[in-house]
Coordinates of C-alpha atoms and ligand atoms in Angstrom, one line a residue:
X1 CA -55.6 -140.6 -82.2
X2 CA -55.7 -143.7 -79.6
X3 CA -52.8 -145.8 -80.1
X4 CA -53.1 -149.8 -80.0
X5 CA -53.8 -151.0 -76.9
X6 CA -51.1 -152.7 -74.6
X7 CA -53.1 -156.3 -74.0
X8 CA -51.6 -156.6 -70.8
X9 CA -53.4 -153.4 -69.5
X10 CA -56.5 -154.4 -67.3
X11 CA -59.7 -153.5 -69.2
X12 CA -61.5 -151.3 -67.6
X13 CA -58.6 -149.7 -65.5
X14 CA -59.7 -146.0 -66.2
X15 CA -63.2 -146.4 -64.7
X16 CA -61.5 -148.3 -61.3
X17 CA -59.3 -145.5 -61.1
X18 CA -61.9 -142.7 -61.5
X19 CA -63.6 -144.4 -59.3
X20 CA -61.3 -144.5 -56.2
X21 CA -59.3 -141.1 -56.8
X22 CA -63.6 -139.9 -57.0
X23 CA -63.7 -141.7 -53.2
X24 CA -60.4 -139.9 -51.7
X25 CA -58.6 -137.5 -53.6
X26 CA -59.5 -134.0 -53.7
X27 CA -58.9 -132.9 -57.1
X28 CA -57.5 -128.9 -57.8
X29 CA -59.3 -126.7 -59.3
X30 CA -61.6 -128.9 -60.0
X31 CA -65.6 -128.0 -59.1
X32 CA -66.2 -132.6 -57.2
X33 CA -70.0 -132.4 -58.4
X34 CA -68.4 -132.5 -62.1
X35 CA -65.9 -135.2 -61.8
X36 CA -68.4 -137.8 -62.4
X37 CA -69.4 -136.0 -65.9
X38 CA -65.7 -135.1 -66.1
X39 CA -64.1 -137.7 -64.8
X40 CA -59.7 -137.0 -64.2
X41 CA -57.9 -138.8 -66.8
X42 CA -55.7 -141.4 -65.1
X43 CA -52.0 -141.1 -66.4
X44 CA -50.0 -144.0 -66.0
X45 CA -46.6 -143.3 -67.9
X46 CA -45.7 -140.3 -70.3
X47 CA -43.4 -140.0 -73.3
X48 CA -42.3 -136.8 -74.8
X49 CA -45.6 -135.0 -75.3
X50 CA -47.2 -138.0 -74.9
X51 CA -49.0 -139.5 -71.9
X52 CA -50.5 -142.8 -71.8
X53 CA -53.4 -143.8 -69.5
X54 CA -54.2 -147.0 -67.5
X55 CA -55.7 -148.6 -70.8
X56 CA -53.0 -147.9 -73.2
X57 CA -54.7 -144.6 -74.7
X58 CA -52.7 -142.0 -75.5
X59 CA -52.8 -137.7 -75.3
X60 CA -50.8 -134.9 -76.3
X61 CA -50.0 -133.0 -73.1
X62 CA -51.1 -129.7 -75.0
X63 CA -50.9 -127.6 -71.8
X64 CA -47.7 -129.0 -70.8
X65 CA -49.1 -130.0 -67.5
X66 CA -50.5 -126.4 -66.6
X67 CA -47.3 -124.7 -67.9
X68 CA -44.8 -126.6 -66.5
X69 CA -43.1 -129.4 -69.1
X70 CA -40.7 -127.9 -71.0
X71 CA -39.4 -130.8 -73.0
X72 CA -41.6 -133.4 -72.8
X73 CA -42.2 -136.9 -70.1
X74 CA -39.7 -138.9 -69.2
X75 CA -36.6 -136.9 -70.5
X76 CA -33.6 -139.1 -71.0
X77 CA -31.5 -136.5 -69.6
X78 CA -33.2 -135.0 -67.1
X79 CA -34.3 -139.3 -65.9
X80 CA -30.4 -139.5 -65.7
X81 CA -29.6 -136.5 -64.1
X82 CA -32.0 -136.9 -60.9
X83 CA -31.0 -140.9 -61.0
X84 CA -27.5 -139.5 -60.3
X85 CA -28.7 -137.0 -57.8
X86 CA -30.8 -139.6 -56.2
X87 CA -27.7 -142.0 -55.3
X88 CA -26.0 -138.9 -53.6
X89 CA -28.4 -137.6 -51.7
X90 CA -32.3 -136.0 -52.7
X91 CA -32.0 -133.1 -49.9
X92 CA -30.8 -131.5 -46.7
X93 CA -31.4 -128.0 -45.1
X94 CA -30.6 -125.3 -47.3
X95 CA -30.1 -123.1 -43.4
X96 CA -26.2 -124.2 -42.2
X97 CA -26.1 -126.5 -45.5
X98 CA -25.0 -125.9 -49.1
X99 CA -25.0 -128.2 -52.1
X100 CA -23.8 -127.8 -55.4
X101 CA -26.5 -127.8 -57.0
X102 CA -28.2 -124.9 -55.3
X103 CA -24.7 -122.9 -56.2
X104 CA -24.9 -123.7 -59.4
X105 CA -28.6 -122.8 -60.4
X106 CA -28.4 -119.8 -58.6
X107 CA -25.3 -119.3 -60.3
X108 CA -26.5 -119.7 -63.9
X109 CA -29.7 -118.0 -63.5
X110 CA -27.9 -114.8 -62.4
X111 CA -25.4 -115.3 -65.5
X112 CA -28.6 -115.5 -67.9
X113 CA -29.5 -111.4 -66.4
X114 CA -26.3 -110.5 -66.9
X115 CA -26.1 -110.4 -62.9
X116 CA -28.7 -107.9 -62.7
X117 CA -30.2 -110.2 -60.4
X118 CA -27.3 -112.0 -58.4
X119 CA -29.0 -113.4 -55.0
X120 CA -31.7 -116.5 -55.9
X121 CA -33.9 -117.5 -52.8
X122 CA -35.4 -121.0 -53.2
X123 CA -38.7 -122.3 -52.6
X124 CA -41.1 -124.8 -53.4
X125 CA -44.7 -123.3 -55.3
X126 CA -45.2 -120.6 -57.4
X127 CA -47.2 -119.2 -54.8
X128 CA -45.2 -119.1 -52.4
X129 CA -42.1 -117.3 -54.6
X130 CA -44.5 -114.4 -54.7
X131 CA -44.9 -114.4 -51.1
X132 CA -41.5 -114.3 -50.9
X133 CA -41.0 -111.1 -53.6
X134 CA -43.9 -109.4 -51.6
X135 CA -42.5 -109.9 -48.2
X136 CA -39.1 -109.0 -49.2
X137 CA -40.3 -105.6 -51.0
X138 CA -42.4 -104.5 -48.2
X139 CA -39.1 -105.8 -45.4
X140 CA -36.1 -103.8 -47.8
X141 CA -38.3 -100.6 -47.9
X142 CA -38.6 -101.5 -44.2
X143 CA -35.4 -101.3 -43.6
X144 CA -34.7 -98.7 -45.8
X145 CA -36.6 -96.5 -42.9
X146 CA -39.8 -96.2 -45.3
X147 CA -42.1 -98.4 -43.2
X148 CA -45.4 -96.8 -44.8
X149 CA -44.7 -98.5 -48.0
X150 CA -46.4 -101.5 -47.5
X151 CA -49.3 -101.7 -50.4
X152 CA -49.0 -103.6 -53.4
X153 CA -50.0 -102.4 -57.2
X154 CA -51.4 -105.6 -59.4
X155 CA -52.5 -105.6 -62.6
X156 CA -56.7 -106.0 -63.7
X157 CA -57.2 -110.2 -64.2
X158 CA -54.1 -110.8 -63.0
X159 CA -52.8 -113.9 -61.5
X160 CA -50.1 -114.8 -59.0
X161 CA -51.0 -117.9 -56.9
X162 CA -53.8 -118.5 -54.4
X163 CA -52.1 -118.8 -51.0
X164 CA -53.6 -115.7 -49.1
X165 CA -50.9 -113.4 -50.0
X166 CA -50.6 -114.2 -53.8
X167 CA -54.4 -114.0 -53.8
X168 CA -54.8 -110.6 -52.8
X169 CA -52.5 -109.3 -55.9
X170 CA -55.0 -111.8 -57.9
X171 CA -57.9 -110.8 -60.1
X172 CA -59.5 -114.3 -61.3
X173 CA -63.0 -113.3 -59.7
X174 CA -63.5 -117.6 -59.6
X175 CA -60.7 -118.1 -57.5
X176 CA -60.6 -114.8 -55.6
X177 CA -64.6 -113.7 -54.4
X178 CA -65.0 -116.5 -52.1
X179 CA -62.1 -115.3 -49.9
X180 CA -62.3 -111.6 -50.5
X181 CA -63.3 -111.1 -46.9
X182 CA -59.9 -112.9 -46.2
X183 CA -57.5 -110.6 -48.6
X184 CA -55.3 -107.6 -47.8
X185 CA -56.4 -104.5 -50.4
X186 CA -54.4 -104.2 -53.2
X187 CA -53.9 -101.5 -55.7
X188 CA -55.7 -103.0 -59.0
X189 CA -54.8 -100.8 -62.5
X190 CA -55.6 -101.8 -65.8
X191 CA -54.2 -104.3 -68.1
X192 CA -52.9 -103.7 -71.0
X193 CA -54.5 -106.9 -73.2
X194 CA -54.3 -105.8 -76.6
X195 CA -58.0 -107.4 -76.7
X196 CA -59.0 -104.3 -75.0
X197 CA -58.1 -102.3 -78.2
X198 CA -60.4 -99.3 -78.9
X199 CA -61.5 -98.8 -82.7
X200 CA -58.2 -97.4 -83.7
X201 CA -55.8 -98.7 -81.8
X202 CA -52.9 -101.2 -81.6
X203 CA -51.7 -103.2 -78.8
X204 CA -48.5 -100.5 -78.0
X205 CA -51.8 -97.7 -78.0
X206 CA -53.7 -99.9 -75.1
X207 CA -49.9 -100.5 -72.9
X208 CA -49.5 -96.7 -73.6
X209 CA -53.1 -96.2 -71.7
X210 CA -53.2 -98.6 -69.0
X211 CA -49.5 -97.3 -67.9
X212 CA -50.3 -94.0 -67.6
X213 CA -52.9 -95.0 -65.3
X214 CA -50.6 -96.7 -63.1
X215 CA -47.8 -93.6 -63.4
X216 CA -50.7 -91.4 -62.4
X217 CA -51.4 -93.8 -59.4
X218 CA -47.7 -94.2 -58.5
X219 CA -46.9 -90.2 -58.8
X220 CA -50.0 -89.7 -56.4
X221 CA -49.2 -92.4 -54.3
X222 CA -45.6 -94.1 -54.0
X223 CA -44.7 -93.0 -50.4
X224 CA -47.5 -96.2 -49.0
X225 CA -46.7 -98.3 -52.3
X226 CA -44.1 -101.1 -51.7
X227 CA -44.0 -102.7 -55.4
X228 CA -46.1 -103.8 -58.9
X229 CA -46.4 -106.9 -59.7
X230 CA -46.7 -107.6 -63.2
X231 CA -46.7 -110.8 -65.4
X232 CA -44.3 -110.0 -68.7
X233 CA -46.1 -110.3 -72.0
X234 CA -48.6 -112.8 -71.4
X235 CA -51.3 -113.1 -68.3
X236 CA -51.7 -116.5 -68.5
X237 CA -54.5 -117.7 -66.3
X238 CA -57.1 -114.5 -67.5
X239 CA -57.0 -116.5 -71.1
X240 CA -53.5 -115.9 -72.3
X241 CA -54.4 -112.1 -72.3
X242 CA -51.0 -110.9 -74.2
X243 CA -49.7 -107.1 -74.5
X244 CA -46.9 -105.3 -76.3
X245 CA -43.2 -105.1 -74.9
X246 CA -43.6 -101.4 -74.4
X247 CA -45.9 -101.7 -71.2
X248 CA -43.0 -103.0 -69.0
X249 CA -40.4 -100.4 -70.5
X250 CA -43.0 -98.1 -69.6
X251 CA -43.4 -99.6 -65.8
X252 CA -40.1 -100.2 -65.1
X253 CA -39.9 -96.3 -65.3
X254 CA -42.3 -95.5 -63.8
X255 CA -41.4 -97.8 -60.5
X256 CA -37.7 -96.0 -61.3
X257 CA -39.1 -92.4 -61.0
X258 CA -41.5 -92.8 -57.6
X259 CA -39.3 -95.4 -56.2
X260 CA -41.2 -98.4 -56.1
X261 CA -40.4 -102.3 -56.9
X262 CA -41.0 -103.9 -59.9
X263 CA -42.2 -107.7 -59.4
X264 CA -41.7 -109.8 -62.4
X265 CA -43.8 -112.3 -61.9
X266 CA -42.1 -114.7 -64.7
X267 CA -44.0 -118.3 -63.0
X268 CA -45.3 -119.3 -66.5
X269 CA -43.7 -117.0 -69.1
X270 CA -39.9 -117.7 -68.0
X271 CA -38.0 -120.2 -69.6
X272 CA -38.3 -119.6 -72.8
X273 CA -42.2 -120.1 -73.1
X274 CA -42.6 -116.4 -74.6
X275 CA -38.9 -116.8 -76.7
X276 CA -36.5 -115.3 -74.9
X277 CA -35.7 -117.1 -71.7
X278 CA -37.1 -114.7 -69.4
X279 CA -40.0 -112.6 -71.0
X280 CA -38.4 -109.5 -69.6
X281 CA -35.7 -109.7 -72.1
X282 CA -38.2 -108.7 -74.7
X283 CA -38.8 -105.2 -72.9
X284 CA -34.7 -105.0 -72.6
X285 CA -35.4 -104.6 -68.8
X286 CA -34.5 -106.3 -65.9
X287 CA -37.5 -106.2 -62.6
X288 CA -36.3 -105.7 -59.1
X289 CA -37.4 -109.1 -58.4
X290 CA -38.5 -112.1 -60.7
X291 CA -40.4 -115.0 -59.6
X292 CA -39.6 -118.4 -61.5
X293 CA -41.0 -122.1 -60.9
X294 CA -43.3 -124.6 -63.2
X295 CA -40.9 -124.3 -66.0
X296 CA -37.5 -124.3 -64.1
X297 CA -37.4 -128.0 -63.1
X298 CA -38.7 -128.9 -66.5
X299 CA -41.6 -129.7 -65.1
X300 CA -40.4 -132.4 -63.0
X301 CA -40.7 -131.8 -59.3
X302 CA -41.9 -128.1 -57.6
X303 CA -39.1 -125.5 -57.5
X304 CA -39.9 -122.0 -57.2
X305 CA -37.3 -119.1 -56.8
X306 CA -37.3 -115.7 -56.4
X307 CA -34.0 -113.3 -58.6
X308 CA -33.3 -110.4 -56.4
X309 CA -30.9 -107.6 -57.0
X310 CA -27.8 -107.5 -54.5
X311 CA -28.2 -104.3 -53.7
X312 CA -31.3 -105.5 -51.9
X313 CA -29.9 -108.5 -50.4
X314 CA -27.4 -106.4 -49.1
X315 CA -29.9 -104.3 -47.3
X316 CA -31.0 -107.8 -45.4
X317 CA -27.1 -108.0 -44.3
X318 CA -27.9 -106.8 -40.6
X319 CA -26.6 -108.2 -36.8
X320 CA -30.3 -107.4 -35.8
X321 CA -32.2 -110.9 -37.0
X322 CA -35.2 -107.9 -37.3
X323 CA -33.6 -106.6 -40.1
X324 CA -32.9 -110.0 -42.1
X325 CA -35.3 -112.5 -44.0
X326 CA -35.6 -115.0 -42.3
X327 CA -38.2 -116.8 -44.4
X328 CA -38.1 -120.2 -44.9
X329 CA -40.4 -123.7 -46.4
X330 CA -38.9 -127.1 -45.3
X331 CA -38.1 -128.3 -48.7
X332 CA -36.2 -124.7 -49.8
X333 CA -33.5 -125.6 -52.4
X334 CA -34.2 -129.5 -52.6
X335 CA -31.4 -130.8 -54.3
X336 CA -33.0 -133.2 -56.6
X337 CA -35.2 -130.4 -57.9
X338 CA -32.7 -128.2 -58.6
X339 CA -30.7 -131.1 -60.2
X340 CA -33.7 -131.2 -62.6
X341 CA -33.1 -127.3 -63.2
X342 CA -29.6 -128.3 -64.2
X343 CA -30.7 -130.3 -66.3
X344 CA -32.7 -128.1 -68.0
X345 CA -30.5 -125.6 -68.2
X346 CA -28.2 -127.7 -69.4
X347 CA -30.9 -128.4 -72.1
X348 CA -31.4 -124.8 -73.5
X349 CA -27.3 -124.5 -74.2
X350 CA -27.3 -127.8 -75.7
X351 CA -29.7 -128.1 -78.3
X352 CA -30.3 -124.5 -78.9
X353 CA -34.0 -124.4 -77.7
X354 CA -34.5 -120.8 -78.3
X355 CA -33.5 -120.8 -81.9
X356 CA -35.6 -124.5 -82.4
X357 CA -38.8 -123.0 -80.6
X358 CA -38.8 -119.9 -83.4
X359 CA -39.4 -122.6 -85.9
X360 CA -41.8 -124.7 -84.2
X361 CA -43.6 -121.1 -83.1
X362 CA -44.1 -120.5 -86.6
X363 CA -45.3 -123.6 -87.9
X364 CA -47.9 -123.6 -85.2
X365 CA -49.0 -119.8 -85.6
X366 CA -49.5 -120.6 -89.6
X367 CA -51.0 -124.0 -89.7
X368 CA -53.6 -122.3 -86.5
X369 CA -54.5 -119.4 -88.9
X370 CA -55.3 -121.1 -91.5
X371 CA -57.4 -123.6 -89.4
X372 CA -59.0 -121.1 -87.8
X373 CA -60.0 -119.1 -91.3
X374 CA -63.7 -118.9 -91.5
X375 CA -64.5 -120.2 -87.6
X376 CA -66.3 -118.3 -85.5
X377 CA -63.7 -117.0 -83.1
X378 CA -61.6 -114.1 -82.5
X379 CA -58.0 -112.4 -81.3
X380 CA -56.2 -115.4 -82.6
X381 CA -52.7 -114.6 -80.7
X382 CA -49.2 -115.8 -80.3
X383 CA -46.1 -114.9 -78.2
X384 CA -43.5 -118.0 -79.1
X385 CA -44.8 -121.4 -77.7
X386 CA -48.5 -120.1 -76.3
X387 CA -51.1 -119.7 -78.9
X388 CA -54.7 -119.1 -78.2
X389 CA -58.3 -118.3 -79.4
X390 CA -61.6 -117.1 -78.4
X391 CA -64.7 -118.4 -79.0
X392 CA -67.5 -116.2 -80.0
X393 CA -70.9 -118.1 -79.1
X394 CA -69.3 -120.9 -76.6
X395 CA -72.3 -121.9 -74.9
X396 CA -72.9 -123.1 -71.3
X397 CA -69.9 -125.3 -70.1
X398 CA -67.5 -124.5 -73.5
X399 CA -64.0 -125.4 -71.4
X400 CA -65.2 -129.0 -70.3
X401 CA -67.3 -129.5 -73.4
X402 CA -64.3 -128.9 -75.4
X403 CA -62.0 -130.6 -73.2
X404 CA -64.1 -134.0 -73.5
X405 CA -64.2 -133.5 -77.1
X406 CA -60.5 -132.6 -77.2
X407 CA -59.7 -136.1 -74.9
X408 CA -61.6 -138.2 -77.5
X409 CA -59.2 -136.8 -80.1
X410 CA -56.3 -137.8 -78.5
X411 CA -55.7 -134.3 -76.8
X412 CA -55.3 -133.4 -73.1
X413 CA -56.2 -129.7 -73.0
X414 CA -58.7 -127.2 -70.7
X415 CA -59.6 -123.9 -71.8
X416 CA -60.1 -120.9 -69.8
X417 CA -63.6 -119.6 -70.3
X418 CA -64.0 -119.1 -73.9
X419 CA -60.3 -119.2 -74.4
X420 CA -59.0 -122.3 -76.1
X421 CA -55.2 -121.9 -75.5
X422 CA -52.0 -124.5 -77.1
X423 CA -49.1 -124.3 -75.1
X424 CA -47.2 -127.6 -76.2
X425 CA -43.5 -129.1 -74.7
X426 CA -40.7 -128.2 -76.6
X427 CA -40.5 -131.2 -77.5
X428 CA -43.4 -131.3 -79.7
X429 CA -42.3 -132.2 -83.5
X430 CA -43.9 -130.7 -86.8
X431 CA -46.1 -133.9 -87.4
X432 CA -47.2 -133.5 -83.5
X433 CA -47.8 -129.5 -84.2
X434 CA -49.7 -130.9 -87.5
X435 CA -52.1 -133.2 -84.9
X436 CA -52.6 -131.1 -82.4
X437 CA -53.8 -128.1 -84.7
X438 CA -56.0 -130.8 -86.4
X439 CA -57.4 -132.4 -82.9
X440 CA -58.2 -128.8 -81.8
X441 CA -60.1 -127.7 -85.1
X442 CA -62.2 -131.5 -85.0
X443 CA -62.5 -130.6 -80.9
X444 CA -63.8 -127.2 -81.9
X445 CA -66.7 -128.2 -84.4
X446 CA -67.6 -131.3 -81.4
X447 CA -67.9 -128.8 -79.0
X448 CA -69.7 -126.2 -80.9
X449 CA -72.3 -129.2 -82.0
X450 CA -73.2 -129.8 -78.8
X451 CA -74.2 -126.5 -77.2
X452 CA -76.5 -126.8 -74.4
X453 CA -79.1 -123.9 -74.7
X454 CA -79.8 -123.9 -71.2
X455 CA -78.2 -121.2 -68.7
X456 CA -76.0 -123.6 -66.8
X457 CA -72.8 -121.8 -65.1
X458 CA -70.0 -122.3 -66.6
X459 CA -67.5 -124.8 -64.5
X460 CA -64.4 -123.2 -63.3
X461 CA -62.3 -125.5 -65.7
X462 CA -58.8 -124.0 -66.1
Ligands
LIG1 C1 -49.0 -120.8 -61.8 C2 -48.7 -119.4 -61.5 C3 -48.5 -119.0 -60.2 C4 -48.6 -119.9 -59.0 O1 -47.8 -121.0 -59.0 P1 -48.2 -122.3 -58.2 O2 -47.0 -123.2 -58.3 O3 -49.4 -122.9 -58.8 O4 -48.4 -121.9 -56.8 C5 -48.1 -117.7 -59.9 N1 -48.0 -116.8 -60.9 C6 -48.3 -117.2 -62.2 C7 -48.1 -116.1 -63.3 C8 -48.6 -118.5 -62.5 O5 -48.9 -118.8 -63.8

């Protein structure tokens, strides 16, 4: 619900915003011909899952910012930790140059797998930590003397980022066709979304079935196949498209038995989004490499990082500069960023997150069912703090239909096609879990009311 408005705030501030960012800035993801039905929502200060805009309205951040707050705006911990960082330095090289806190995250990541994972190279986009997984597979089998493998397994509606590399393991048709022409071929194999369930079947049924597609493809081809890249438990961007635990146990076999990679792409399920901090930990197995940013800097400032074994770092340890990675972005291992991991980190021993989110997981599951009794959607769905439904009959435009609906009940959130999806901070509360369920059902019924019967195309809202 709006909140009072501060009188101080200019009337009219929203449209005078919309109106210049409309003039210069070029929205993402974001289809320009629709920002003037749709127009961006200007933010002007946040608070816990709250953000405010330039008139004093506020919305619950119900996507978290596309994934990436973990416990809500404008942390009091996380504010003091980067003011502190801020008054030593924000950041230097990380080639020549350490810092402490590039140590020390890399550090306490590798402590959370037990070391499985003990070398952490930093960068700054999600994107571009799966460029870095990919390159490093392909260079370590390089080095290894097995040149050939050099193609890449991903899975059906996958998604992994849209710099040209990330993009060619992606399969998001609406951000992939128009640069197909540009992409490297890929390996695609099915996923196992328990959605895909045959009369008879349960979710473990369909992982059992789309992995021994890929252990055929592996046994037939592993001496050109470098890695797979999977996303644990949850595909996030094909609509929150979830599977059972026994897919990865049963890919991190098969990668064991033809001697390939496994690439745990763990961008928006890591961090304790799925329950366990890393989503692997569900499947008790540890990838050859695992991918982590939104989440990681509590969704402060961009961090990316790729966990790889040692034993592969060590095969990088070389006098020929051929034989080493010598990748690198300007901003690798900013210090303030990783400051903010700290802090986050620091946040998940502290208060117990884990154990807190079980509770808050549960309230939301059982207040959503019970909403949802009687609606006309389907494969309601959880995996710890991502819930999400489809909509039957959605009708041209469903995602910014419902988002506008959603906005004008105090709720920031975009669906994915005919996937409406909750994904909350941490640091949502059980009255804010009772709002948001409420604001999504009275969004629901004000964006089924309005269908459109006409054919329009559906905007790439996501
Ligand atoms: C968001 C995301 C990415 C890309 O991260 P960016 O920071 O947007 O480049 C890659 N993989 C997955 C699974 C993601 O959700």
């Amino acid at each position: 619900m709006p909140s009072t408005i501060d009188p101080s705030l200019e009337k009219n501030a929203n449209a005078s915003w919309q109106r210049r960012s409309r003039r210069h800035v070029w929205h993402p993801c974001t289809q320009s011909i629709r920002l003037e039905a749709v127009p961006p929502l200007p933010i002007a200060r946040g608070e816990g899952v709250w953000l405010f805009d330039a008139e004093g309205r506020r919305y619950m951040d119900a996507t978290s910012s596309w994934w990436v707050n973990l416990f809500g705006h404008a942390h009091p911990a996380l504010n003091a930790a980067l003011k502190d960082q801020l008054d030593r330095f924000s950041h230097v090289m990380l080639a020549g140059c350490t810092h402490a806190p590039a140590v020390e995250l890399a550090e306490r990541l590798s402590a959370r797998t037990g070391h499985a994972l003990g070398h952490c190279f930093y960068a700054s986009d999600g994107a571009s930590a799966v460029e870095i997984a990919l390159k490093m597979s392909f260079h370590a089998w390089r080095n290894a003397g097995h040149a050939r493998k050099r193609r890449f397994v991903a899975l059906r509606q996958g998604y992994h980022g849209e710099t040209l590399g990330a993009l060619h393991v992606t399969d998001v048709p609406v951000f992939r066709d128009a640069y197909a022409p540009l992409l490297a071929n890929a390996h695609l194999v099915a996923s196992p979304d328990a959605r895909r369930a045959r009369p008879g079947e349960d979710a473990a049924a369909v992982a059992h079935r789309a992995a021994d597609e890929l252990d055929a493809l592996l046994a037939a081809q592993h001496d050109t196949i470098a890695a797979v890249i999977v996303e644990p438990l949850v595909q996030c961007a094909a609509g929150m498209a979830m599977h059972d635990p026994v897919y990865l146990r049963r890919v991190r076999d098969a990668c064991d038995r033809h001697g390939v990679h496994l690439i745990a792409d763990e961008i928006a399920v890591g961090c304790g989004r799925t329950g366990s901090f890393f989503a692997s930990e569900q499947a008790g197995i540890w990838p050859d490499f695992l991918c982590l940013s939104k989440g990681i800097s509590g969704g402060y400032l961009p961090l990316a990082l790729v966990m790889a074994r040692d034993a592969i770092h060590q095969a990088f340890v070389d006098d020929d500069a051929a034989r080493s990675f010598l990748h690198s972005h300007s901003y690798t291992g900013n210090a303030l960023a990783c400051r903010a991991a700290l802090a986050t980190l620091d946040l998940f021993d502290s208060e117990d997150v884990l154990a807190r989110n079980r509770g808050r997981a549960q309230r939301l599951q059982h207040r959503l069912l019970d909403a949802l009794e009687g609606q006309d959607v389907e494969h309601p769905r959880q995996r710890g703090m991502i819930a999400a439904f489809d909509v039957r009959a959605p009708g041209a435009r469903f995602a910014e239909r419902f988002h506008m609906a959603a906005r004008a009940h105090g709720l920031l959130m975009r669906p994915i096609g005919n996937t409406v999806y909750l994904m909350p901070p941490y640091a949502i509360d059980d009255d804010d879990i009772d709002r948001l369920v409420d604001g999504t059902l009275a969004a629901l019924d004000a964006a089924m009311a309005n269908r459109p019967n006409e054919g329009a195309r559906d905007a790439a809202l996501a």
